């Protein structure tokens, strides 16, 4: 008898909830709180391009442990003498940003990429960011191959492109943030000084990457997109 009574009460409560919904009445707040509490936190794929780019860097570096490490390292480095008739050289002027010499370099670059990259991708869009990365890598690779002996690897040019582009994220059209000017002066001056004193050709992609980021945002080559939030 008690079971029938309990079952009848459950059915009546369900019908009452249905009537409240139909009439537009508010349901008990405790129910809403409990529902949200059980849902918990959700992971959000906020920056697909940056995540894929970071994953490729890790995969390439892990591949150095295979028996084909020499061939892999050669492909992911700037060609020492660029040949316009060699398609492989065009690929290497872009692919070199995925190669790194040590785990310290990987950790250093990935930290900055994962910190700055999502902000830039959200503001300029995934498609524009892909174009910016490819152009930065290609221009940096060409400059390195033509002016020096090549052989440079690493994503530092992309890192500094992202840094300069991110400095314009919250600015309006026609405005130049003072932090951008300071970063440009300090970074370029420091890079040129180290290059002239120590002959560190590896700094060239960094300088070129920073200049690419500046050109993209200052001259409107990278246009901000409206937030979808």
Short mmCIF file of C-alpha atoms in Angstrom, two decimals:
data_model
loop_
_atom_site.label_atom_id
_atom_site.label_comp_id
_atom_site.label_asym_id
_atom_site.label_seq_id
_atom_site.Cartn_x
_atom_site.Cartn_y
_atom_site.Cartn_z
CA UNK A 1 0.00 0.00 0.00
CA UNK A 2 2.81 2.39 0.86
CA UNK A 3 4.53 1.63 -2.44
CA UNK A 4 1.38 2.52 -4.39
CA UNK A 5 1.05 5.76 -2.43
CA UNK A 6 4.68 6.68 -3.13
CA UNK A 7 4.31 5.90 -6.82
CA UNK A 8 1.16 8.03 -7.02
CA UNK A 9 2.95 10.97 -5.39
CA UNK A 10 5.81 10.72 -7.89
CA UNK A 11 3.37 10.75 -10.80
CA UNK A 12 1.52 13.76 -9.38
CA UNK A 13 4.80 15.67 -8.90
CA UNK A 14 5.78 14.99 -12.49
CA UNK A 15 2.46 16.33 -13.74
CA UNK A 16 2.85 19.42 -11.54
CA UNK A 17 6.30 20.08 -13.03
CA UNK A 18 4.84 19.72 -16.50
CA UNK A 19 2.03 22.17 -15.72
CA UNK A 20 4.52 24.70 -14.36
CA UNK A 21 6.59 24.50 -17.53
CA UNK A 22 3.53 24.92 -19.76
CA UNK A 23 2.33 27.91 -17.74
CA UNK A 24 5.78 29.54 -17.79
CA UNK A 25 6.26 29.33 -14.04
CA UNK A 26 9.73 29.17 -12.55
CA UNK A 27 10.94 25.79 -11.33
CA UNK A 28 12.60 25.42 -7.97
CA UNK A 29 16.03 27.09 -8.00
CA UNK A 30 17.51 24.21 -6.03
CA UNK A 31 16.82 21.92 -8.97
CA UNK A 32 18.67 24.26 -11.33
CA UNK A 33 21.63 24.57 -8.97
CA UNK A 34 21.89 20.82 -8.61
CA UNK A 35 21.74 20.31 -12.36
CA UNK A 36 24.56 22.78 -12.98
CA UNK A 37 26.53 21.31 -10.12
CA UNK A 38 26.43 17.83 -11.66
CA UNK A 39 27.42 19.11 -15.11
CA UNK A 40 30.86 20.18 -13.88
CA UNK A 41 33.58 21.89 -15.92
CA UNK A 42 33.89 21.42 -19.67
CA UNK A 43 37.01 21.57 -21.82
CA UNK A 44 36.84 24.17 -24.58
CA UNK A 45 38.76 23.94 -27.85
CA UNK A 46 39.53 27.65 -27.92
CA UNK A 47 42.48 27.73 -30.31
CA UNK A 48 42.63 24.85 -32.83
CA UNK A 49 45.43 26.29 -34.98
CA UNK A 50 47.73 26.93 -32.02
CA UNK A 51 47.00 23.51 -30.53
CA UNK A 52 47.70 21.70 -33.82
CA UNK A 53 50.85 23.76 -34.36
CA UNK A 54 52.08 22.92 -30.86
CA UNK A 55 51.27 19.23 -31.32
CA UNK A 56 53.25 19.15 -34.59
CA UNK A 57 56.27 20.65 -32.82
CA UNK A 58 56.13 17.89 -30.21
CA UNK A 59 55.66 15.14 -32.81
CA UNK A 60 58.59 16.37 -34.90
CA UNK A 61 60.89 16.56 -31.89
CA UNK A 62 59.88 13.07 -30.75
CA UNK A 63 60.61 11.77 -34.25
CA UNK A 64 64.27 12.70 -33.73
CA UNK A 65 64.53 9.56 -31.60
CA UNK A 66 63.86 7.27 -34.58
CA UNK A 67 66.40 5.70 -36.93
CA UNK A 68 65.63 8.37 -39.54
CA UNK A 69 66.53 11.26 -37.26
CA UNK A 70 69.16 12.71 -39.62
CA UNK A 71 66.76 12.88 -42.58
CA UNK A 72 64.02 14.32 -40.38
CA UNK A 73 66.28 17.01 -38.92
CA UNK A 74 67.44 17.96 -42.41
CA UNK A 75 63.88 18.37 -43.68
CA UNK A 76 62.92 20.55 -40.71
CA UNK A 77 65.77 23.02 -41.18
CA UNK A 78 66.40 25.95 -43.51
CA UNK A 79 68.27 24.88 -46.69
CA UNK A 80 71.86 26.09 -46.72
CA UNK A 81 71.67 27.14 -50.36
CA UNK A 82 68.18 27.86 -51.65
CA UNK A 83 67.47 26.53 -55.15
CA UNK A 84 64.40 27.90 -56.92
CA UNK A 85 64.08 24.69 -58.94
CA UNK A 86 63.99 22.47 -55.85
CA UNK A 87 60.46 22.05 -54.46
CA UNK A 88 61.86 20.52 -51.28
CA UNK A 89 63.63 23.80 -50.49
CA UNK A 90 60.33 25.70 -50.60
CA UNK A 91 58.86 23.25 -48.10
CA UNK A 92 61.89 23.50 -45.83
CA UNK A 93 61.66 27.30 -45.65
CA UNK A 94 58.33 26.71 -43.88
CA UNK A 95 58.82 23.39 -42.09
CA UNK A 96 61.88 24.60 -40.16
CA UNK A 97 59.60 26.26 -37.58
CA UNK A 98 58.56 22.79 -36.38
CA UNK A 99 62.10 21.62 -35.64
CA UNK A 100 64.02 22.30 -32.43
CA UNK A 101 67.46 21.30 -31.20
CA UNK A 102 66.56 20.47 -27.59
CA UNK A 103 63.69 20.00 -25.20
CA UNK A 104 64.60 23.31 -23.57
CA UNK A 105 63.93 25.12 -26.85
CA UNK A 106 60.69 23.20 -27.31
CA UNK A 107 59.49 24.06 -23.80
CA UNK A 108 60.50 27.71 -24.13
CA UNK A 109 58.77 28.27 -27.47
CA UNK A 110 55.67 26.24 -26.62
CA UNK A 111 55.19 28.17 -23.39
CA UNK A 112 55.05 31.46 -25.27
CA UNK A 113 53.04 30.06 -28.18
CA UNK A 114 50.37 28.57 -25.92
CA UNK A 115 50.28 31.74 -23.83
CA UNK A 116 50.09 34.34 -26.61
CA UNK A 117 48.73 32.30 -29.51
CA UNK A 118 45.13 31.78 -28.33
CA UNK A 119 44.67 35.53 -27.78
CA UNK A 120 45.91 36.25 -31.29
CA UNK A 121 43.85 33.49 -32.91
CA UNK A 122 40.67 34.58 -31.16
CA UNK A 123 41.13 38.18 -32.30
CA UNK A 124 42.30 37.65 -35.88
CA UNK A 125 40.67 34.31 -36.66
CA UNK A 126 42.08 30.85 -37.38
CA UNK A 127 42.39 31.29 -41.15
CA UNK A 128 44.27 34.58 -40.90
CA UNK A 129 46.57 33.13 -38.26
CA UNK A 130 47.48 30.21 -40.55
CA UNK A 131 48.40 32.66 -43.31
CA UNK A 132 50.42 34.78 -40.87
CA UNK A 133 52.37 31.75 -39.62
CA UNK A 134 53.10 30.47 -43.14
CA UNK A 135 54.20 33.88 -44.45
CA UNK A 136 56.36 34.55 -41.40
CA UNK A 137 58.07 31.17 -41.71
CA UNK A 138 58.61 31.50 -45.47
CA UNK A 139 60.03 35.03 -45.32
CA UNK A 140 62.26 34.19 -42.35
CA UNK A 141 63.51 31.04 -44.06
CA UNK A 142 64.32 32.87 -47.30
CA UNK A 143 66.21 35.64 -45.51
CA UNK A 144 68.20 33.12 -43.51
CA UNK A 145 69.02 31.01 -46.57
CA UNK A 146 70.08 33.95 -48.75
CA UNK A 147 72.04 36.00 -46.21
CA UNK A 148 73.60 33.25 -44.14
CA UNK A 149 74.47 29.57 -44.32
CA UNK A 150 71.01 28.25 -43.46
CA UNK A 151 70.57 25.30 -41.16
CA UNK A 152 68.47 27.24 -38.66
CA UNK A 153 65.53 25.53 -36.96
CA UNK A 154 62.93 26.62 -34.42
CA UNK A 155 59.65 28.50 -34.04
CA UNK A 156 61.16 31.67 -32.60
CA UNK A 157 60.11 33.69 -35.66
CA UNK A 158 56.49 32.64 -35.11
CA UNK A 159 56.76 33.43 -31.39
CA UNK A 160 57.83 37.02 -32.00
CA UNK A 161 55.29 37.47 -34.77
CA UNK A 162 52.60 36.46 -32.27
CA UNK A 163 54.04 38.82 -29.65
CA UNK A 164 53.87 41.83 -31.95
CA UNK A 165 50.43 40.90 -33.28
CA UNK A 166 49.06 40.35 -29.77
CA UNK A 167 50.12 43.83 -28.70
CA UNK A 168 47.44 45.23 -31.05
CA UNK A 169 44.63 42.98 -29.85
CA UNK A 170 42.76 45.57 -27.74
CA UNK A 171 43.54 48.69 -29.77
CA UNK A 172 41.23 50.68 -32.00
CA UNK A 173 41.83 51.63 -35.61
CA UNK A 174 44.41 54.40 -35.92
CA UNK A 175 45.91 53.77 -32.49
CA UNK A 176 49.42 52.48 -31.82
CA UNK A 177 49.98 51.18 -28.26
CA UNK A 178 53.05 52.55 -26.52
CA UNK A 179 53.94 49.02 -25.38
CA UNK A 180 54.21 48.01 -29.03
CA UNK A 181 56.70 50.79 -29.72
CA UNK A 182 58.77 49.88 -26.66
CA UNK A 183 58.82 46.18 -27.55
CA UNK A 184 59.88 46.94 -31.11
CA UNK A 185 62.72 49.25 -30.06
CA UNK A 186 64.07 47.00 -27.30
CA UNK A 187 63.76 43.76 -29.22
CA UNK A 188 65.11 44.91 -32.58
CA UNK A 189 67.96 46.86 -30.98
CA UNK A 190 68.89 43.94 -28.77
CA UNK A 191 68.72 41.49 -31.64
CA UNK A 192 70.87 43.59 -33.94
CA UNK A 193 73.40 44.17 -31.18
CA UNK A 194 73.72 40.46 -30.46
CA UNK A 195 73.92 39.72 -34.16
CA UNK A 196 76.75 42.15 -34.79
CA UNK A 197 78.76 41.28 -31.69
CA UNK A 198 78.36 37.51 -31.50
CA UNK A 199 77.49 36.62 -35.07
CA UNK A 200 74.37 34.77 -33.99
CA UNK A 201 72.66 34.13 -37.31
CA UNK A 202 69.89 32.30 -35.47
CA UNK A 203 68.58 35.69 -34.32
CA UNK A 204 67.66 36.65 -37.88
CA UNK A 205 64.40 34.63 -37.96
CA UNK A 206 63.42 36.21 -34.64
CA UNK A 207 63.95 39.73 -35.94
CA UNK A 208 62.20 38.97 -39.22
CA UNK A 209 59.33 37.31 -37.34
CA UNK A 210 58.84 40.37 -35.16
CA UNK A 211 58.90 42.65 -38.19
CA UNK A 212 56.35 40.43 -39.95
CA UNK A 213 54.00 40.67 -36.98
CA UNK A 214 54.37 44.44 -36.96
CA UNK A 215 53.70 44.72 -40.69
CA UNK A 216 50.64 42.45 -40.48
CA UNK A 217 48.88 44.59 -37.88
CA UNK A 218 50.17 48.09 -38.64
CA UNK A 219 49.30 47.96 -42.34
CA UNK A 220 46.04 46.10 -41.83
CA UNK A 221 47.12 42.85 -43.49
CA UNK A 222 45.65 41.02 -40.48
CA UNK A 223 42.13 42.24 -39.77
CA UNK A 224 40.41 41.73 -36.45
CA UNK A 225 37.33 39.53 -36.44
CA UNK A 226 34.27 40.00 -34.26
CA UNK A 227 34.15 37.82 -31.18
CA UNK A 228 31.67 34.95 -31.40
CA UNK A 229 31.06 34.87 -27.67
#
